[in-house]
């Protein structure tokens, strides 16, 4: 094997793979090829992702796809690159970072960027080896598709491939590559990078690229006439606010909300030590490396705002007026609570907003926290109860049945005020039956490490359609086993 990927042309995938990101110029990236890995095997493949990218799903059956998506081969027209960015990590300016183990292969027929993660060292690898291990790659693959299934904006994952090549972490593990896609992988940190260098020309090019490709409405914004960069900041604030509302409503903890992991498009990106809550604990810290609890579940919305503030500072030279930057950020403070309440109303089966909903929602969440109720099971059982009018299965979740008996009449009365029972159909499509709990991911990882990839496929199938019943798969929707709470997920990946 050579130490650099070879190039082939393919009938199936022939199209112009060149990425529009390259138009930004050489200050933004370095061209380089992925470093090959020996003896790659498929670990997981998403046909749905392939379809959405405009790639024939049958391509995923080919050896060519296996080689390309592991970084061993390039398709005609691909000009791979790693991009440079900076960022704040755990609240502290970290200086230059960049794609240390991600390499952009090019643009798919749908116009999305196709990126390999774990495909070898880049000029931005710093002390890292440029690799990713099988364990964390399976988690990223499954969670990307799970979030998409939940209707939450996210990067997608086309595949995960594994190789016997050893990778040193706390122990020796094996290498894997995730092929992931997004309309763009531009992060807050890309803007911070050029702002920190006082390179206003590059900063403006980057902002113009994002506006022209993804948010052209910023050029003609009624609230921001002639102020496209303030409009951009407001647009990113609103997208991020809606994303946080969605994360909080499904009990998702990201784990590493550093500004270099924040998408300028308001997507969930960079899946590391993430977790879906089992019992509802607002203070839960999913990242073992986060000793201060900076990214604890309930802090995520405020952290997102803190990160937006960093973005605002980076954009300030373009926006000009500090007051305008602050005004653009301000929208976060109205959009987040409104979006969160709307999500929770759906989960509760209520339709129109009514005065007092905020307090009702808070009281419900306080109750779940006090009683340490399983978050996903509570909402799904409540949906079933709304359909059957039998609330006993929900009541059974409470150690203190009186607490539930005190809550239920108010809940039903609120629905009655809209003229009936809670809307069970709305609830069943708002409250997933299946989420990627840590122990489910772990079981798939344990099997894959022993060479059996079937659990990755099974989980993918369930998580792609998390609101469906999937008869015969009840165990995947059950309470976590006792050992789940001892799973320790750190930044090591
Ligand atoms: P993360 O917090 O995992 O998103 O990573 C933070 C930074 O470290 C990014 O610039 C990554 O590209 C880089 N990085 C993480 N792991 C590695 C690795 N094994 N090799 C090279 N760079 C890495
Ligand atoms: Mg990252």
Coordinates of C-alpha atoms and ligand atoms in Angstrom, one line a residue:
X1 CA 0.0 0.0 0.0
X2 CA 1.2 3.5 -0.7
X3 CA 1.1 6.1 2.0
X4 CA -1.3 8.3 0.0
X5 CA -4.7 7.6 -1.6
X6 CA -4.8 6.7 -5.3
X7 CA -7.3 8.2 -7.7
X8 CA -10.0 6.4 -9.7
X9 CA -12.9 7.4 -11.8
X10 CA -16.3 5.8 -11.1
X11 CA -19.3 5.7 -13.3
X12 CA -21.6 5.6 -10.2
X13 CA -20.3 8.7 -8.6
X14 CA -19.0 10.7 -11.6
X15 CA -19.7 14.3 -10.9
X16 CA -17.8 17.5 -10.0
X17 CA -16.6 16.7 -6.5
X18 CA -14.8 20.0 -6.0
X19 CA -15.9 21.8 -2.9
X20 CA -17.1 25.4 -3.0
X21 CA -15.1 25.9 0.2
X22 CA -11.9 25.9 -1.9
X23 CA -13.0 29.2 -3.5
X24 CA -12.2 30.9 -0.1
X25 CA -8.5 30.5 -0.9
X26 CA -5.4 29.1 0.6
X27 CA -5.6 31.0 3.9
X28 CA -8.5 28.7 4.9
X29 CA -7.1 25.3 4.3
X30 CA -4.3 23.0 3.3
X31 CA -4.7 20.5 0.5
X32 CA -3.6 17.0 1.5
X33 CA -4.7 13.4 0.9
X34 CA -6.0 11.1 3.6
X35 CA -3.5 8.5 5.0
X36 CA -4.6 5.0 4.0
X37 CA -5.6 2.3 6.6
X38 CA -4.9 -1.4 6.0
X39 CA -7.6 -4.1 5.5
X40 CA -10.8 -1.9 5.9
X41 CA -14.1 -3.4 6.7
X42 CA -17.6 -2.0 6.8
X43 CA -18.9 -1.4 10.3
X44 CA -22.0 0.6 9.4
X45 CA -23.6 2.2 6.3
X46 CA -26.6 4.5 5.9
X47 CA -28.5 4.0 2.7
X48 CA -30.8 6.9 3.7
X49 CA -27.8 9.2 4.0
X50 CA -26.5 8.0 0.6
X51 CA -29.9 8.8 -1.0
X52 CA -30.0 12.2 0.6
X53 CA -26.6 13.0 -0.8
X54 CA -27.5 12.0 -4.3
X55 CA -25.3 8.9 -4.2
X56 CA -26.7 5.6 -5.4
X57 CA -27.2 3.5 -2.2
X58 CA -25.9 0.5 -4.2
X59 CA -22.5 2.3 -4.3
X60 CA -22.2 1.4 -0.6
X61 CA -21.9 -2.2 -1.7
X62 CA -18.8 -1.6 -3.7
X63 CA -15.2 -2.1 -2.8
X64 CA -14.6 1.3 -4.3
X65 CA -16.9 2.9 -1.7
X66 CA -15.1 1.0 1.1
X67 CA -11.8 2.3 -0.1
X68 CA -12.9 5.9 -0.7
X69 CA -14.8 6.2 2.6
X70 CA -11.7 4.9 4.5
X71 CA -9.4 7.3 2.8
X72 CA -7.5 4.8 0.7
X73 CA -8.7 6.0 -2.7
X74 CA -10.0 9.2 -4.2
X75 CA -12.6 9.7 -6.9
X76 CA -11.8 11.7 -10.0
X77 CA -12.1 15.4 -9.1
X78 CA -11.7 15.1 -5.3
X79 CA -9.2 17.6 -4.0
X80 CA -9.1 16.8 -0.3
X81 CA -8.3 19.5 2.3
X82 CA -8.1 20.2 6.0
X83 CA -9.3 23.6 7.2
X84 CA -7.9 25.9 9.9
X85 CA -9.9 27.3 12.8
X86 CA -9.4 28.4 16.4
X87 CA -11.7 28.4 19.4
X88 CA -12.5 28.7 23.0
X89 CA -12.3 25.3 24.8
X90 CA -13.9 25.0 28.2
X91 CA -14.2 28.8 28.4
X92 CA -10.6 29.5 27.6
X93 CA -9.1 30.8 24.3
X94 CA -7.2 27.9 22.8
X95 CA -5.6 29.6 19.8
X96 CA -5.3 27.7 16.6
X97 CA -6.9 24.3 16.2
X98 CA -8.2 23.1 12.9
X99 CA -9.2 19.8 11.3
X100 CA -6.7 17.7 13.1
X101 CA -8.2 14.4 12.0
X102 CA -10.9 15.4 9.6
X103 CA -10.3 15.7 5.8
X104 CA -12.8 17.2 3.4
X105 CA -13.0 15.0 0.3
X106 CA -15.3 17.2 -1.7
X107 CA -18.9 18.1 -2.5
X108 CA -21.6 15.4 -3.1
X109 CA -24.1 15.6 -5.9
X110 CA -26.6 17.1 -3.3
X111 CA -24.1 20.0 -2.7
X112 CA -23.1 18.7 0.8
X113 CA -19.5 18.5 2.0
X114 CA -18.2 14.9 2.5
X115 CA -15.6 14.7 5.2
X116 CA -13.7 11.8 6.6
X117 CA -12.9 11.8 10.4
X118 CA -10.0 9.8 11.6
X119 CA -8.2 9.7 8.2
X120 CA -4.8 10.7 9.3
X121 CA -2.6 13.6 10.4
X122 CA -3.0 17.1 9.0
X123 CA -1.0 20.3 9.5
X124 CA -3.5 21.0 12.4
X125 CA -3.1 17.7 14.3
X126 CA -0.9 19.3 16.9
X127 CA 0.1 16.4 19.3
X128 CA -2.7 14.1 17.9
X129 CA -2.3 11.1 15.7
X130 CA -5.1 12.1 13.3
X131 CA -7.0 8.9 14.0
X132 CA -10.3 8.0 15.6
X133 CA -11.0 4.7 17.4
X134 CA -13.8 2.3 16.5
X135 CA -15.7 3.0 19.8
X136 CA -16.1 6.7 19.3
X137 CA -16.7 6.3 15.5
X138 CA -19.6 4.0 16.0
X139 CA -21.1 6.5 18.5
X140 CA -20.8 9.3 16.0
X141 CA -22.2 7.3 13.2
X142 CA -25.2 6.1 15.1
X143 CA -25.9 9.4 16.8
X144 CA -25.7 11.5 13.6
X145 CA -28.4 9.3 12.0
X146 CA -30.4 9.1 15.3
X147 CA -30.5 12.9 15.6
X148 CA -31.7 13.1 11.9
X149 CA -34.4 10.6 12.7
X150 CA -35.5 12.8 15.6
X151 CA -35.8 15.7 13.3
X152 CA -32.9 17.6 14.9
X153 CA -30.5 19.5 12.6
X154 CA -27.2 17.6 12.4
X155 CA -24.3 16.5 10.3
X156 CA -25.2 13.1 8.7
X157 CA -23.1 9.9 8.6
X158 CA -22.8 7.9 5.5
X159 CA -20.6 5.2 6.9
X160 CA -18.2 4.0 9.5
X161 CA -15.3 1.7 8.4
X162 CA -12.9 -0.1 10.7
X163 CA -9.3 -1.3 10.3
X164 CA -7.1 -3.6 12.4
X165 CA -4.5 -0.7 12.6
X166 CA -3.7 -0.1 16.3
X167 CA -4.5 3.3 17.9
X168 CA -3.1 4.2 21.3
X169 CA -5.5 5.8 23.7
X170 CA -5.8 4.8 27.4
X171 CA -5.3 1.3 26.0
X172 CA -4.5 0.1 22.5
X173 CA -7.7 0.2 20.3
X174 CA -8.3 -0.1 16.6
X175 CA -8.7 2.6 14.0
X176 CA -12.0 3.6 12.3
X177 CA -13.2 6.3 9.9
X178 CA -16.5 8.1 9.9
X179 CA -17.7 9.5 6.5
X180 CA -19.8 12.4 7.6
X181 CA -21.6 15.1 5.6
X182 CA -23.1 18.5 6.2
X183 CA -24.0 21.5 4.0
X184 CA -21.0 23.0 5.6
X185 CA -18.7 22.2 8.5
X186 CA -17.9 25.9 9.1
X187 CA -17.7 26.5 12.9
X188 CA -17.8 29.6 15.1
X189 CA -14.1 28.9 15.5
X190 CA -13.5 29.6 11.8
X191 CA -14.6 33.2 12.4
X192 CA -12.7 33.5 15.7
X193 CA -9.5 32.4 13.9
X194 CA -9.4 35.2 11.4
X195 CA -10.7 37.8 13.9
X196 CA -7.9 36.8 16.3
X197 CA -5.4 37.4 13.5
X198 CA -7.1 40.7 12.7
X199 CA -7.5 39.5 9.1
X200 CA -10.6 41.4 8.2
X201 CA -10.4 40.5 4.5
X202 CA -10.5 36.8 5.3
X203 CA -13.2 37.4 7.9
X204 CA -15.4 39.1 5.3
X205 CA -14.8 36.5 2.7
X206 CA -15.9 33.8 5.2
X207 CA -19.0 35.7 6.2
X208 CA -19.9 36.4 2.6
X209 CA -19.4 32.7 1.7
X210 CA -21.9 31.7 4.5
X211 CA -24.4 34.4 3.6
X212 CA -24.3 33.8 -0.2
X213 CA -24.5 30.0 0.1
X214 CA -26.8 29.5 3.1
X215 CA -28.5 32.7 4.3
X216 CA -29.0 35.0 1.3
X217 CA -31.9 36.6 3.1
X218 CA -29.3 38.4 5.2
X219 CA -28.6 40.7 2.2
X220 CA -32.2 42.0 2.2
X221 CA -33.2 41.7 5.8
X222 CA -36.1 43.9 6.8
X223 CA -34.8 44.4 10.3
X224 CA -31.2 44.9 9.2
X225 CA -31.3 46.9 5.9
X226 CA -27.8 47.3 4.6
X227 CA -26.4 45.3 7.6
X228 CA -25.8 41.7 6.3
X229 CA -23.3 40.8 9.0
X230 CA -25.6 41.8 11.9
X231 CA -28.4 39.8 10.1
X232 CA -26.0 36.9 9.9
X233 CA -25.3 37.0 13.6
X234 CA -29.1 37.2 14.3
X235 CA -29.7 34.3 12.0
X236 CA -27.1 32.1 13.7
X237 CA -28.4 33.1 17.1
X238 CA -31.9 32.0 16.1
X239 CA -30.8 28.7 14.6
X240 CA -28.7 27.9 17.6
X241 CA -31.6 28.8 19.9
X242 CA -33.9 26.4 18.1
X243 CA -31.2 23.7 18.2
X244 CA -30.8 24.1 22.0
X245 CA -34.6 23.8 22.4
X246 CA -34.5 20.6 20.5
X247 CA -31.5 19.2 22.4
X248 CA -33.1 20.0 25.8
X249 CA -36.5 18.5 24.7
X250 CA -35.0 15.1 24.0
X251 CA -32.5 15.1 26.9
X252 CA -29.5 15.3 24.7
X253 CA -26.1 16.3 26.2
X254 CA -23.4 17.3 23.8
X255 CA -20.6 17.2 26.2
X256 CA -18.0 19.4 24.5
X257 CA -19.7 22.7 23.5
X258 CA -16.5 24.5 22.7
X259 CA -16.8 27.2 20.1
X260 CA -14.9 25.1 17.6
X261 CA -17.6 22.5 17.9
X262 CA -20.4 25.0 17.2
X263 CA -21.8 24.9 13.6
X264 CA -22.4 28.3 11.9
X265 CA -25.5 26.6 10.4
X266 CA -27.0 25.6 13.8
X267 CA -26.3 21.9 13.3
X268 CA -25.3 19.4 15.9
X269 CA -21.7 18.5 15.0
X270 CA -18.6 16.8 16.5
X271 CA -20.2 13.9 18.4
X272 CA -17.8 13.0 21.2
X273 CA -18.8 12.2 24.8
X274 CA -22.5 13.0 24.2
X275 CA -25.3 11.2 26.0
X276 CA -29.1 11.0 26.0
X277 CA -30.3 11.2 29.6
X278 CA -31.5 8.1 31.2
X279 CA -33.1 9.5 34.5
X280 CA -33.9 13.2 34.2
X281 CA -31.1 14.9 36.0
X282 CA -30.7 18.5 34.9
X283 CA -27.2 18.7 36.4
X284 CA -26.0 15.6 34.6
X285 CA -22.4 15.9 33.2
X286 CA -21.9 13.4 30.4
X287 CA -18.2 14.1 29.7
X288 CA -16.0 12.5 32.3
X289 CA -13.3 15.1 31.4
X290 CA -15.6 18.0 32.3
X291 CA -14.8 18.2 36.0
X292 CA -16.4 21.6 36.6
X293 CA -19.7 20.6 34.9
X294 CA -19.4 23.5 32.4
X295 CA -21.4 21.5 29.9
X296 CA -23.9 20.0 32.3
X297 CA -27.3 19.3 30.7
X298 CA -29.2 22.3 32.0
X299 CA -26.3 24.7 31.3
X300 CA -26.3 24.0 27.5
X301 CA -28.6 26.8 26.5
X302 CA -26.6 29.4 28.4
X303 CA -23.3 28.0 27.1
X304 CA -24.7 28.3 23.6
X305 CA -25.4 32.0 24.3
X306 CA -21.8 32.4 25.7
X307 CA -20.5 30.8 22.5
X308 CA -22.6 33.2 20.4
X309 CA -21.1 36.1 22.3
X310 CA -17.7 34.8 21.1
X311 CA -19.0 34.7 17.6
X312 CA -20.4 38.3 18.0
X313 CA -17.0 39.5 19.1
X314 CA -15.4 37.9 16.1
X315 CA -17.9 39.5 13.8
X316 CA -17.7 42.9 15.4
X317 CA -15.2 44.3 12.9
X318 CA -17.7 43.5 10.1
X319 CA -20.8 44.6 12.0
X320 CA -19.2 47.8 13.2
X321 CA -21.5 48.9 16.0
X322 CA -21.3 47.0 19.3
X323 CA -24.9 47.9 20.0
X324 CA -26.0 46.3 16.8
X325 CA -24.0 43.1 17.6
X326 CA -25.7 43.0 21.0
X327 CA -29.1 43.6 19.5
X328 CA -28.6 40.7 17.0
X329 CA -27.6 38.4 19.9
X330 CA -30.7 39.5 21.9
X331 CA -33.0 37.4 19.7
X332 CA -31.6 34.3 21.3
X333 CA -33.2 35.3 24.6
X334 CA -36.7 35.2 23.0
X335 CA -36.3 32.5 20.5
X336 CA -34.9 29.9 22.9
X337 CA -37.6 30.0 25.5
X338 CA -40.4 30.2 22.9
X339 CA -39.0 27.3 20.9
X340 CA -38.4 25.2 24.1
X341 CA -42.0 25.8 25.3
X342 CA -43.3 24.9 21.8
X343 CA -41.4 21.6 21.9
X344 CA -42.5 20.8 25.4
X345 CA -46.1 21.7 24.5
X346 CA -45.9 19.1 21.7
X347 CA -44.5 16.6 24.1
X348 CA -47.4 17.3 26.5
X349 CA -50.0 17.1 23.7
X350 CA -51.1 20.7 24.1
X351 CA -51.8 22.8 21.0
X352 CA -52.0 26.6 21.4
X353 CA -49.8 28.5 23.8
X354 CA -51.7 29.6 26.9
X355 CA -50.7 31.9 29.8
X356 CA -49.0 29.9 32.5
X357 CA -47.5 27.3 30.2
X358 CA -44.0 28.2 31.1
X359 CA -44.7 27.6 34.8
X360 CA -46.6 24.3 34.0
X361 CA -43.7 23.1 32.0
X362 CA -41.1 24.0 34.7
X363 CA -43.2 22.3 37.3
X364 CA -43.4 19.1 35.2
X365 CA -39.6 19.1 34.7
X366 CA -39.0 19.8 38.4
X367 CA -41.2 16.8 39.2
X368 CA -39.3 14.5 36.9
X369 CA -36.0 15.7 38.4
X370 CA -37.2 15.3 42.0
X371 CA -38.5 11.8 41.3
X372 CA -35.6 10.8 39.1
X373 CA -37.8 9.6 36.4
X374 CA -36.5 8.0 33.2
X375 CA -36.9 10.9 30.7
X376 CA -37.6 9.0 27.5
X377 CA -39.9 6.4 29.1
X378 CA -41.9 9.0 30.9
X379 CA -42.8 10.9 27.7
X380 CA -43.5 7.8 25.7
X381 CA -45.7 6.3 28.4
X382 CA -47.5 9.7 28.8
X383 CA -48.2 9.6 25.0
X384 CA -49.6 6.0 25.3
X385 CA -51.7 7.1 28.3
X386 CA -53.1 10.0 26.4
X387 CA -54.2 7.5 23.7
X388 CA -55.7 5.0 26.1
X389 CA -56.8 7.3 28.9
X390 CA -55.1 4.8 31.3
X391 CA -52.4 6.7 33.2
X392 CA -51.4 3.8 35.5
X393 CA -48.2 3.0 33.5
X394 CA -47.0 6.6 34.0
X395 CA -48.0 6.6 37.7
X396 CA -45.9 3.4 38.1
X397 CA -42.8 5.3 37.2
X398 CA -43.1 7.4 40.4
X399 CA -41.8 6.2 43.7
X400 CA -44.0 8.8 45.3
X401 CA -47.4 8.1 43.7
X402 CA -48.9 11.1 45.5
X403 CA -46.6 13.4 43.6
X404 CA -48.0 12.0 40.3
X405 CA -51.6 12.1 41.6
X406 CA -51.1 15.8 42.5
X407 CA -49.7 16.6 39.0
X408 CA -52.2 14.7 36.7
X409 CA -55.4 16.8 37.3
X410 CA -53.6 20.0 36.4
X411 CA -52.2 18.4 33.2
X412 CA -55.5 17.1 32.1
X413 CA -57.3 20.4 33.0
X414 CA -54.8 22.3 30.8
X415 CA -55.7 20.0 27.8
X416 CA -59.4 20.3 28.7
X417 CA -59.1 24.1 28.4
X418 CA -58.3 23.5 24.7
X419 CA -61.5 21.4 24.5
X420 CA -60.4 17.8 25.0
X421 CA -57.8 15.3 25.9
X422 CA -54.0 15.7 25.2
X423 CA -53.3 15.1 21.5
X424 CA -51.9 11.5 21.6
X425 CA -51.0 11.5 17.9
X426 CA -49.0 14.7 18.3
X427 CA -47.3 13.2 21.4
X428 CA -46.4 9.9 19.7
X429 CA -44.6 11.8 17.0
X430 CA -42.9 14.2 19.4
X431 CA -41.8 11.7 22.1
X432 CA -39.4 9.1 20.7
X433 CA -39.6 5.5 21.7
X434 CA -35.9 4.9 20.9
X435 CA -32.9 7.1 21.7
X436 CA -29.2 6.1 21.6
X437 CA -28.7 5.5 25.2
X438 CA -25.1 4.9 26.3
X439 CA -25.6 1.3 27.1
X440 CA -27.2 0.5 23.7
X441 CA -24.2 2.2 21.9
X442 CA -21.9 0.2 24.2
X443 CA -23.5 -3.1 23.4
X444 CA -23.1 -2.4 19.7
X445 CA -19.4 -1.3 20.3
X446 CA -18.6 -4.5 22.3
X447 CA -20.0 -6.7 19.6
X448 CA -18.3 -4.7 16.8
X449 CA -15.0 -5.0 18.6
X450 CA -15.5 -8.7 18.5
X451 CA -16.1 -8.6 14.8
X452 CA -19.9 -8.7 14.8
X453 CA -21.4 -5.5 13.2
X454 CA -25.0 -6.7 13.3
X455 CA -25.9 -4.6 16.4
X456 CA -24.8 -1.4 14.6
X457 CA -27.3 -2.2 11.8
X458 CA -30.1 -3.1 14.2
X459 CA -29.7 0.1 16.1
X460 CA -29.4 2.2 13.0
X461 CA -32.7 0.8 11.8
X462 CA -34.5 1.6 15.0
X463 CA -32.9 5.1 15.4
X464 CA -33.7 6.1 11.9
X465 CA -37.4 5.8 12.8
X466 CA -37.4 6.5 16.5
X467 CA -41.1 7.3 16.8
X468 CA -42.2 4.0 15.2
X469 CA -43.2 1.1 17.5
X470 CA -40.8 -1.5 16.0
X471 CA -42.6 -4.5 17.4
X472 CA -40.2 -7.2 18.8
X473 CA -37.6 -4.6 19.8
X474 CA -39.1 -3.5 23.2
X475 CA -35.8 -4.2 25.0
X476 CA -34.2 -1.3 23.2
X477 CA -36.9 1.0 24.6
X478 CA -36.5 -0.3 28.2
X479 CA -34.8 1.1 31.3
X480 CA -31.1 1.0 31.2
X481 CA -29.4 -1.8 33.1
X482 CA -27.6 -1.0 36.3
X483 CA -24.2 -1.1 34.6
X484 CA -25.2 1.8 32.3
X485 CA -24.4 4.3 35.0
X486 CA -20.8 3.1 35.3
X487 CA -20.1 3.7 31.6
X488 CA -17.5 6.5 31.6
X489 CA -17.2 8.6 28.4
X490 CA -14.4 11.0 28.2
X491 CA -12.9 13.3 25.5
X492 CA -10.6 10.4 24.6
X493 CA -11.7 9.3 21.1
Ligands
LIG1 P1 -12.8 17.9 19.7 O1 -13.0 18.6 21.0 O2 -12.8 16.4 19.8 O3 -13.7 18.4 18.7 O4 -11.3 18.2 19.2 C1 -10.6 19.5 19.4 C2 -9.4 19.6 18.5 O5 -8.5 18.6 18.6 C3 -9.8 19.6 17.0 O6 -9.0 20.6 16.4 C4 -9.5 18.2 16.6 O7 -9.3 18.1 15.2 C5 -8.3 17.9 17.4 N1 -8.1 16.5 17.6 C6 -8.8 15.7 18.5 N2 -8.4 14.4 18.4 C7 -7.3 14.4 17.6 C8 -6.4 13.4 17.1 N3 -6.5 12.1 17.5 N4 -5.5 13.7 16.2 C9 -5.4 15.0 15.8 N5 -6.2 16.0 16.2 C10 -7.2 15.7 17.0
LIG2 MG1 -14.2 19.3 17.3

